[in-house]
Short mmCIF file of C-alpha atoms in Angstrom, two decimals:
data_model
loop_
_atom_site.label_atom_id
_atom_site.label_comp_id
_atom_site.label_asym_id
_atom_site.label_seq_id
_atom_site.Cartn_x
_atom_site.Cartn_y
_atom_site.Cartn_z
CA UNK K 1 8.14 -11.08 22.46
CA UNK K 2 10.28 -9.56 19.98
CA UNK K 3 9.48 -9.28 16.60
CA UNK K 4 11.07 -7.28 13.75
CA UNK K 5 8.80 -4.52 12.76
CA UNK K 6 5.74 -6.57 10.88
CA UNK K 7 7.57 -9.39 9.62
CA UNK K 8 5.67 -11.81 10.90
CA UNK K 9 5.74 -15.59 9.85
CA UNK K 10 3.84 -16.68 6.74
CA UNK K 11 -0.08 -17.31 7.35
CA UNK K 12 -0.19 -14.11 10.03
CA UNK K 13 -1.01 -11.71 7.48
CA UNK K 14 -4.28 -12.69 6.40
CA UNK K 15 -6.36 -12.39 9.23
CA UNK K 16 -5.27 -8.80 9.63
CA UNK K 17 -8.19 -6.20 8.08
CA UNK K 18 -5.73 -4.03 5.86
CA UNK K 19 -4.61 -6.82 4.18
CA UNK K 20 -7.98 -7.98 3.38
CA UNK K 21 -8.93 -4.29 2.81
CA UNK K 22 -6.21 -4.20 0.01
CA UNK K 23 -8.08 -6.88 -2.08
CA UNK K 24 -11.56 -5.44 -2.07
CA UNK K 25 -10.98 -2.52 -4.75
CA UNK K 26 -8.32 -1.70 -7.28
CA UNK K 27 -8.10 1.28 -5.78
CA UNK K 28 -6.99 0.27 -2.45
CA UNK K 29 -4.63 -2.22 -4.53
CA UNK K 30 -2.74 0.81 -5.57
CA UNK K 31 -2.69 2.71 -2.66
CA UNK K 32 -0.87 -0.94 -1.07
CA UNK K 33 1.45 -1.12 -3.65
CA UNK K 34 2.28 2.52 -3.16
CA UNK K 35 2.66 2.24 0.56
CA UNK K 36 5.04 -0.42 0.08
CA UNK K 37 2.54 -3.26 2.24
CA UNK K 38 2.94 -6.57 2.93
CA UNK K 39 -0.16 -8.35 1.91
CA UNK K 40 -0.37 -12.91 1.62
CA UNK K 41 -2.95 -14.51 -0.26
CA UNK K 42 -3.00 -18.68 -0.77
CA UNK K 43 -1.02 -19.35 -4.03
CA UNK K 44 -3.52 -21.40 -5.96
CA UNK K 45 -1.19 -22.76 -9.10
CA UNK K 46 2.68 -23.30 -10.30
CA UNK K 47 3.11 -22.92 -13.93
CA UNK K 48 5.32 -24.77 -15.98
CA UNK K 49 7.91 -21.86 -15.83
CA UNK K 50 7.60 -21.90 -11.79
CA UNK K 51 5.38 -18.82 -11.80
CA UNK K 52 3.32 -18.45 -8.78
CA UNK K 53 -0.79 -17.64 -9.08
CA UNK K 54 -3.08 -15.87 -6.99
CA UNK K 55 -6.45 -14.96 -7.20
CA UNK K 56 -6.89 -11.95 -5.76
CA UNK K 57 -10.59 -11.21 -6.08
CA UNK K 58 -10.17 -7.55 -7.89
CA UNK K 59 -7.45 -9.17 -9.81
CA UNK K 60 -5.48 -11.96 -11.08
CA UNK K 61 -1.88 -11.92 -9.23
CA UNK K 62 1.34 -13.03 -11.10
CA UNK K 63 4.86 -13.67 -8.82
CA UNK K 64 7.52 -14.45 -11.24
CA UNK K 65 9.94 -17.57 -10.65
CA UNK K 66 12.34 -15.01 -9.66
CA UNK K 67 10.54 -13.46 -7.35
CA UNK K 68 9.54 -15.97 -5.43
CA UNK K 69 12.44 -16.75 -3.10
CA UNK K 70 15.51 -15.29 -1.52
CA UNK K 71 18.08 -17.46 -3.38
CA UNK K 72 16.18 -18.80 -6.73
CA UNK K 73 17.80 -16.29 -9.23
CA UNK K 74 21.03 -17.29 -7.84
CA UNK K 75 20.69 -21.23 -7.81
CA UNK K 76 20.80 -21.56 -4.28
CA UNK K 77 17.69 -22.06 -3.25
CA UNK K 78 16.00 -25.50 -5.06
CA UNK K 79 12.63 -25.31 -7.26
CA UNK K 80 10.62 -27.06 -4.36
CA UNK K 81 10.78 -23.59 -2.40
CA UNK K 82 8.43 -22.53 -5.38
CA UNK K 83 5.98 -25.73 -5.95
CA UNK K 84 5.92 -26.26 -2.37
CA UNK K 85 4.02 -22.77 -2.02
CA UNK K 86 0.87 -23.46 -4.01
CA UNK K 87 -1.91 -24.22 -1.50
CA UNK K 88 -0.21 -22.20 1.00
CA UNK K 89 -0.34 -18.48 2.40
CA UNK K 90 2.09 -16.61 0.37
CA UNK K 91 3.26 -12.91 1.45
CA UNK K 92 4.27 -10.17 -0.94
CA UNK K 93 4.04 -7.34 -2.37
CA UNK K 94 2.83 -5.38 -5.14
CA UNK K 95 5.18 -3.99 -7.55
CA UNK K 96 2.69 -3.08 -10.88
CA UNK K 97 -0.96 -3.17 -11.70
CA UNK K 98 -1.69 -3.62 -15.27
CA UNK K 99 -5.48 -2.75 -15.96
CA UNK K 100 -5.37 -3.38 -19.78
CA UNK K 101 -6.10 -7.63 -19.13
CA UNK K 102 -9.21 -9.07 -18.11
CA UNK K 103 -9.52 -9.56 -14.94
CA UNK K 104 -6.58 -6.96 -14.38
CA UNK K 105 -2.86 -7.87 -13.35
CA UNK K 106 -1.15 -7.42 -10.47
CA UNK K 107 3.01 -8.26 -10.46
CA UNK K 108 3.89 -9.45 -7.00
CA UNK K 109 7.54 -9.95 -5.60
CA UNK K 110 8.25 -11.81 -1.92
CA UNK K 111 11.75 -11.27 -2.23
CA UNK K 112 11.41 -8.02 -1.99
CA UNK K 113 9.86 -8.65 1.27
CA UNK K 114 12.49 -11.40 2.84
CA UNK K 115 15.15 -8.73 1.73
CA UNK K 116 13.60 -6.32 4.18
CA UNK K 117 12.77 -8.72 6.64
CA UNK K 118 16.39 -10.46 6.53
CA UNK K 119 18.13 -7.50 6.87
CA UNK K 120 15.97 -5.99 9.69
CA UNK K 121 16.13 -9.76 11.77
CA UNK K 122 20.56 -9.68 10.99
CA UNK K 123 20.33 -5.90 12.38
CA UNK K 124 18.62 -6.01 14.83
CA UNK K 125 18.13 -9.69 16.31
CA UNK K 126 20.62 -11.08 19.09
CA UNK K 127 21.21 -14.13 20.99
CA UNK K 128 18.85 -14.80 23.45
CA UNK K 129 15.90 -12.53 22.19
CA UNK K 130 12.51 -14.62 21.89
CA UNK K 131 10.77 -14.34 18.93
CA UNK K 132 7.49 -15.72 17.33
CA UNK K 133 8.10 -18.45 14.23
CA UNK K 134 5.90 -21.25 12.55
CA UNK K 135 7.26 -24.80 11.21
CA UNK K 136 7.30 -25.28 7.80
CA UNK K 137 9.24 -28.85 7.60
CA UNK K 138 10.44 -31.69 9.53
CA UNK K 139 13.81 -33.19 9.30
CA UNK K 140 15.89 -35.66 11.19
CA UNK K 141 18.70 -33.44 12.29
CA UNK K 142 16.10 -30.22 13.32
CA UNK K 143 13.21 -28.28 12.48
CA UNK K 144 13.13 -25.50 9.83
CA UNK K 145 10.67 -22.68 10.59
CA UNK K 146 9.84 -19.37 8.89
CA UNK K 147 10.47 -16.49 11.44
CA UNK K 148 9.36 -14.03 8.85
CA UNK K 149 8.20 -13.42 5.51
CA UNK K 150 9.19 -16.73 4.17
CA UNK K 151 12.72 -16.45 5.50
CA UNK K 152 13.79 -19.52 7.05
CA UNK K 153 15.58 -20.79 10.32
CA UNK K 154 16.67 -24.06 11.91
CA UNK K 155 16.03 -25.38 15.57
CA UNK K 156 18.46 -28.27 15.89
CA UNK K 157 17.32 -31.16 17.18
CA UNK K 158 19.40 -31.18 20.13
CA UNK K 159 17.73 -27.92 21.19
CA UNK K 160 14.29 -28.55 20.64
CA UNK K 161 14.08 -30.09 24.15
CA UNK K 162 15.95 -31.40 27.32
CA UNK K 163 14.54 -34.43 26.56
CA UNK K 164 15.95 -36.17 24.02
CA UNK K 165 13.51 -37.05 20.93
CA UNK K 166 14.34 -39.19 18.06
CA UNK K 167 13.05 -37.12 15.19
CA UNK K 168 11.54 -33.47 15.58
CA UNK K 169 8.09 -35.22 14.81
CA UNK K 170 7.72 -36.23 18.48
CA UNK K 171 7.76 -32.74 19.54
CA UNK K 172 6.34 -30.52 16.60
CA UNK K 173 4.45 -30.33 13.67
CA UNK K 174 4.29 -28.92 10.18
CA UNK K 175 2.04 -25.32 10.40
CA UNK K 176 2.58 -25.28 14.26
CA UNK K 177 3.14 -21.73 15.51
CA UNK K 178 6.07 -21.77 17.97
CA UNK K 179 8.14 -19.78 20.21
CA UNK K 180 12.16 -19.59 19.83
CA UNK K 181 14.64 -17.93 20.82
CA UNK K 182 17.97 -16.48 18.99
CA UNK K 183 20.81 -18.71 19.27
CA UNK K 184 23.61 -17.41 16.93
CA UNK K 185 23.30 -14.67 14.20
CA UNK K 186 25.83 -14.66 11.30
CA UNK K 187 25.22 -11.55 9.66
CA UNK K 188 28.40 -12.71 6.82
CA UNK K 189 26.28 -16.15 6.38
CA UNK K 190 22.97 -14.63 6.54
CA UNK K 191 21.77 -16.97 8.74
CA UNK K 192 19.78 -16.67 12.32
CA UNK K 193 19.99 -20.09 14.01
CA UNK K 194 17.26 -20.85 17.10
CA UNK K 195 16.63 -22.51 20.11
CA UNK K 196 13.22 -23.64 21.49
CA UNK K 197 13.91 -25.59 25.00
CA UNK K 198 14.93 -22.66 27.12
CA UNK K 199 11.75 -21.42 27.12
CA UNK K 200 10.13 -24.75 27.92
CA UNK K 201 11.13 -24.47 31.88
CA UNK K 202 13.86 -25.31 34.43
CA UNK K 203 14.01 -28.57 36.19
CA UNK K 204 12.16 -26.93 39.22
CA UNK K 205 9.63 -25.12 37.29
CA UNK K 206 9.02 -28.67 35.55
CA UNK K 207 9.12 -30.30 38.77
CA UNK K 208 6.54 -27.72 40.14
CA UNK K 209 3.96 -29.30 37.75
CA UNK K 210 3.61 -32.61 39.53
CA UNK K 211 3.50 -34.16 43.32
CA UNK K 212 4.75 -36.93 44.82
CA UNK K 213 1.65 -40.09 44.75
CA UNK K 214 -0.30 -38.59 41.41
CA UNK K 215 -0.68 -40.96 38.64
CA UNK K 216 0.42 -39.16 35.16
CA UNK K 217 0.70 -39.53 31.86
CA UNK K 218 4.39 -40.08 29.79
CA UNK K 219 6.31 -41.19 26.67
CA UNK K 220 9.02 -43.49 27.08
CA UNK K 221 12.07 -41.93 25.74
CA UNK K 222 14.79 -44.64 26.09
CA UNK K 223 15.06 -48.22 27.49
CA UNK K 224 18.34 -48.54 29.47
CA UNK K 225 20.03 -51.36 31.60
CA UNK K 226 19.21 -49.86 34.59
CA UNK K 227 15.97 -48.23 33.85
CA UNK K 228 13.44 -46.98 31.73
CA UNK K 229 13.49 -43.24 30.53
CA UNK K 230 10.12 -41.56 30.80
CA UNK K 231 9.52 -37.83 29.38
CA UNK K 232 6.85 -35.95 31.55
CA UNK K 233 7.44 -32.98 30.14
CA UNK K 234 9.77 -31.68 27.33
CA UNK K 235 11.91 -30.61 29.86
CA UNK K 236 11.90 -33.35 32.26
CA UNK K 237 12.15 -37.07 32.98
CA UNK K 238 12.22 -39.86 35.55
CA UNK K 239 13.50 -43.29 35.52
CA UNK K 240 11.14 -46.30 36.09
CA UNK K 241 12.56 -49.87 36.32
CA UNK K 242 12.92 -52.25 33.44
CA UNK K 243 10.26 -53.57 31.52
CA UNK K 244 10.35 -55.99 28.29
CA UNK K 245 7.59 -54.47 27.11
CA UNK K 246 8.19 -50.87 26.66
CA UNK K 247 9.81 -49.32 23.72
CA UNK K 248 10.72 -45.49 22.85
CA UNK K 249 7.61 -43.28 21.72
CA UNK K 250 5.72 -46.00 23.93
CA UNK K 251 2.51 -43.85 26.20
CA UNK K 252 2.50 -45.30 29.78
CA UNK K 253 0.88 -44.14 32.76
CA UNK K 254 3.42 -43.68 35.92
CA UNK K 255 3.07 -43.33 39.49
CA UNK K 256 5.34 -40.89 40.81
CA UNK K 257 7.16 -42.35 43.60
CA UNK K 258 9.77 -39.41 44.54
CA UNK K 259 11.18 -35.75 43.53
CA UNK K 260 14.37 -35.73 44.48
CA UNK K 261 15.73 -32.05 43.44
CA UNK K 262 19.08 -32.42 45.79
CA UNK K 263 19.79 -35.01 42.94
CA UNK K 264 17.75 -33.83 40.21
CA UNK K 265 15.48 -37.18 39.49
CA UNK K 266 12.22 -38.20 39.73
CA UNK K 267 11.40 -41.85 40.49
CA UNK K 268 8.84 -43.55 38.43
CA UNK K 269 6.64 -47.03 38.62
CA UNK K 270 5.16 -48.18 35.41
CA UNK K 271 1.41 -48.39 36.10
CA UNK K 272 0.21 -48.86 32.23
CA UNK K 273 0.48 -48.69 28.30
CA UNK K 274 -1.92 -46.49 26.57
CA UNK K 275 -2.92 -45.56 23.26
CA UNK K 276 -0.60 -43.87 21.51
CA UNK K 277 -0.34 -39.96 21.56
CA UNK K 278 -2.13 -38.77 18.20
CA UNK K 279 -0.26 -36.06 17.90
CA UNK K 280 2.88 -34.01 19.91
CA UNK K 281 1.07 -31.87 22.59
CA UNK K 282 1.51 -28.01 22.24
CA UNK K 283 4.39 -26.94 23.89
CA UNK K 284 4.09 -24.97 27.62
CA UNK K 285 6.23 -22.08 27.67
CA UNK K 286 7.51 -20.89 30.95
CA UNK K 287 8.93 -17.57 28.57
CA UNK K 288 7.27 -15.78 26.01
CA UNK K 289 8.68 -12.42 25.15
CA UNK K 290 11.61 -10.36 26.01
CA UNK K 291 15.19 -11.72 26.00
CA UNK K 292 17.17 -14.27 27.57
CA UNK K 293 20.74 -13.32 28.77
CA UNK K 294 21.10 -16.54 30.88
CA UNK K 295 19.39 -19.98 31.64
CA UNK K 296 20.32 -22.19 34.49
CA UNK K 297 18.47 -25.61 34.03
CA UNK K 298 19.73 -26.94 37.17
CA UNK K 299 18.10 -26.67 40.41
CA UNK K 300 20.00 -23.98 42.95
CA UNK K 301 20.04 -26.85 45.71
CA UNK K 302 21.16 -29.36 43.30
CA UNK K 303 24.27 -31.33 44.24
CA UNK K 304 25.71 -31.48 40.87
CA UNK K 305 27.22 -27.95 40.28
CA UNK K 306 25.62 -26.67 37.11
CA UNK K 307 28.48 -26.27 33.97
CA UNK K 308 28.85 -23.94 30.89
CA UNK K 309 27.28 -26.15 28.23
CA UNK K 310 26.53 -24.30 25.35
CA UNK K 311 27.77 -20.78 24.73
CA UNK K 312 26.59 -18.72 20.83
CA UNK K 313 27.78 -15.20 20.06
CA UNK K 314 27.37 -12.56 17.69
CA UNK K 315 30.25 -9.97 16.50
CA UNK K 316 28.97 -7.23 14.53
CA UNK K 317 30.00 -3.49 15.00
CA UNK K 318 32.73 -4.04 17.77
CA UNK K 319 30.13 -5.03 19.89
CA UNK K 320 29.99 -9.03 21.63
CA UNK K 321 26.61 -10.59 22.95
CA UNK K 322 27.05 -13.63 24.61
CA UNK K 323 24.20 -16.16 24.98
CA UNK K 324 25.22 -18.57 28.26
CA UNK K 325 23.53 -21.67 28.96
CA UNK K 326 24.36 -24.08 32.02
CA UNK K 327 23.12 -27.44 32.34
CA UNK K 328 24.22 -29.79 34.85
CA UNK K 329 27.84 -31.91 33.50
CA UNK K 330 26.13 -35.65 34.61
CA UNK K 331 23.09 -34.31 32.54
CA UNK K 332 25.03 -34.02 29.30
CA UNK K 333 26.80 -37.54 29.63
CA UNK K 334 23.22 -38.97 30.16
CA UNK K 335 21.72 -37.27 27.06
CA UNK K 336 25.23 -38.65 24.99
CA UNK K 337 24.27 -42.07 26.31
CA UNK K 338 21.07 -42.16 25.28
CA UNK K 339 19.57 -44.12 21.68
CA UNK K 340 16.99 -43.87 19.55
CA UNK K 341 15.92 -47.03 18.05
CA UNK K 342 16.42 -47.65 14.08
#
């Protein structure tokens, strides 16, 4: 897995023993703020000027409005980046210790930090590398997740999964650490855009998880004429006949009647409805680390000849990366076709 040199998402740095090291004397304080380290502690209150506090232990920590997000100083960031923190693992780092207050003060920044971590990630990130990030909110058009420091990211919706969800809620949750991987990098926009169902598994590796006659568990996904969608996996589906009684986000049991890779479906039979899932399960990644330069989703013996669907690029320094993904053309007009209910 790629990361970019000890940025790691919010809530990693913590656990790590020189961060907790840094807090036990004012001594080692200093030497962190000397060295330049990244420490995180929970931000315990917002004041009404939109100053962040910590409580440090040795010391009481101050980050100024300011300083408390890429964007703030300049309007474009809202206010509810800063309240949002308090109760939450907060990186900086130190910038000044004054010991004349009691308990002393220590002046944090976190821009400081994304600055760093933004321009190492637009450096040195491209499309298709696979990197570590955690979920910080849920929308209905993607995910936003922090893939360093604070800085944030978006997953689309349309690539959290093959199968098609109605809100990123039935796949992921708020604090979840994930996996991605790069999808476009705009170094002019500052912004790094992800993916997340490329590394969730082909059809065949999917396919591989299951056997013709077992009796599994699935979420109905959509209710069609013709059939009833049914998610096995994030990255795979099978069609069971109408039934009045199933609706989207529905749990059912299925038999699995047939695999059919030549034709890329799985036939289903409706056994029963269960209780609902309490929460999404954790995603299975069939990739964890290293880079992605292409992903083929359809099965090589698959009668339906796989086509370019998505392509992302970055330009930067005369040089072009190209990010290809192929999915099959019938599987695009099915995932078009498909509704969510209201």
């Amino acid at each position: 897995m790629k990361t970019s040199e000890s940025y790691l998402p919010e809530g990693s740095y913590m656990v790590q023993p020189a961060v907790r090291q840094a807090f036990s004397t004012l001594g080692a304080l200093r030497q962190a703020q000397d060295e330049g380290r990244i420490l995180e502690a929970v931000a315990q209150r917002c004041t009404a000027a939109h100053d962040l506090l910590f409580d440090l232990g040795i010391a009481q920590g101050i980050l100024p409005r300011v300083s408390c997000a890429l964007g703030i100083e300049q309007g474009d960031t809202r206010e509810i980046a800063i309240l949002s923190r308090v109760g939450k693992p907060t990186c900086f780092i130190v910038t000044d210790i004054d010991e004349s207050t009691d308990p002393p003060t220590a002046w944090l920044s976190r821009t400081i930090v994304q600055q760093k971590a933004q321009d190492r990630m637009l450096d040195s990130l491209r499309p298709g590398d696979v990197i570590p990030a955690r979920v910080t909110h849920l929308e209905p058009f993607g995910a936003f997740v922090d893939v360093g420091c604070g800085v944030p990211s978006l997953i689309g919706i349309e690539n959290l999964s093959v199968s098609r969800i109605c809100h990123p809620s039935d796949r992921l949750t708020v604090g979840q650490s994930i996996l991605a991987a790069v999808r476009t990098v705009e170094p002019e926009n500052r912004r790094i855009s992800l993916t997340h169902r490329e590394l969730l598994g082909t059809w065949a590796q999917n396919a591989a998880l299951f056997s013709v006659g077992e009796t599994v568990r699935g979420v109905v996904r959509s209710i069609e004429p013709y059939g009833v969608f049914i998610e096995l996996t994030p990255n795979l589906s099978g069609l069971a006949e109408p039934r009045a009684d199933l609706h989207p986000g529905m749990a059912v049991s299925v038999y699995i009647k047939s695999i059919l890779p030549q034709r890329m479906k799985v036939k289903l039979t409706v056994i029963d409805v269960l209780a609902p899932y309490d929460a999404p399960t954790p995603p299975r990644y069939f990739i964890t680390e290293g880079h992605i330069d292409e992903w083929v989703y359809t099965p090589a013996c698959c009668d339906k000849k796989p086509v370019k669907h998505r392509r992302a690029a970055i330009k930067k320094k005369n040089e072009t990366v190209t990010f290809i993904l192929h999915f099959p053309l019938f599987l695009f007009f099915i995932v078009r076709l498909r509704t969510c209910p209201a």
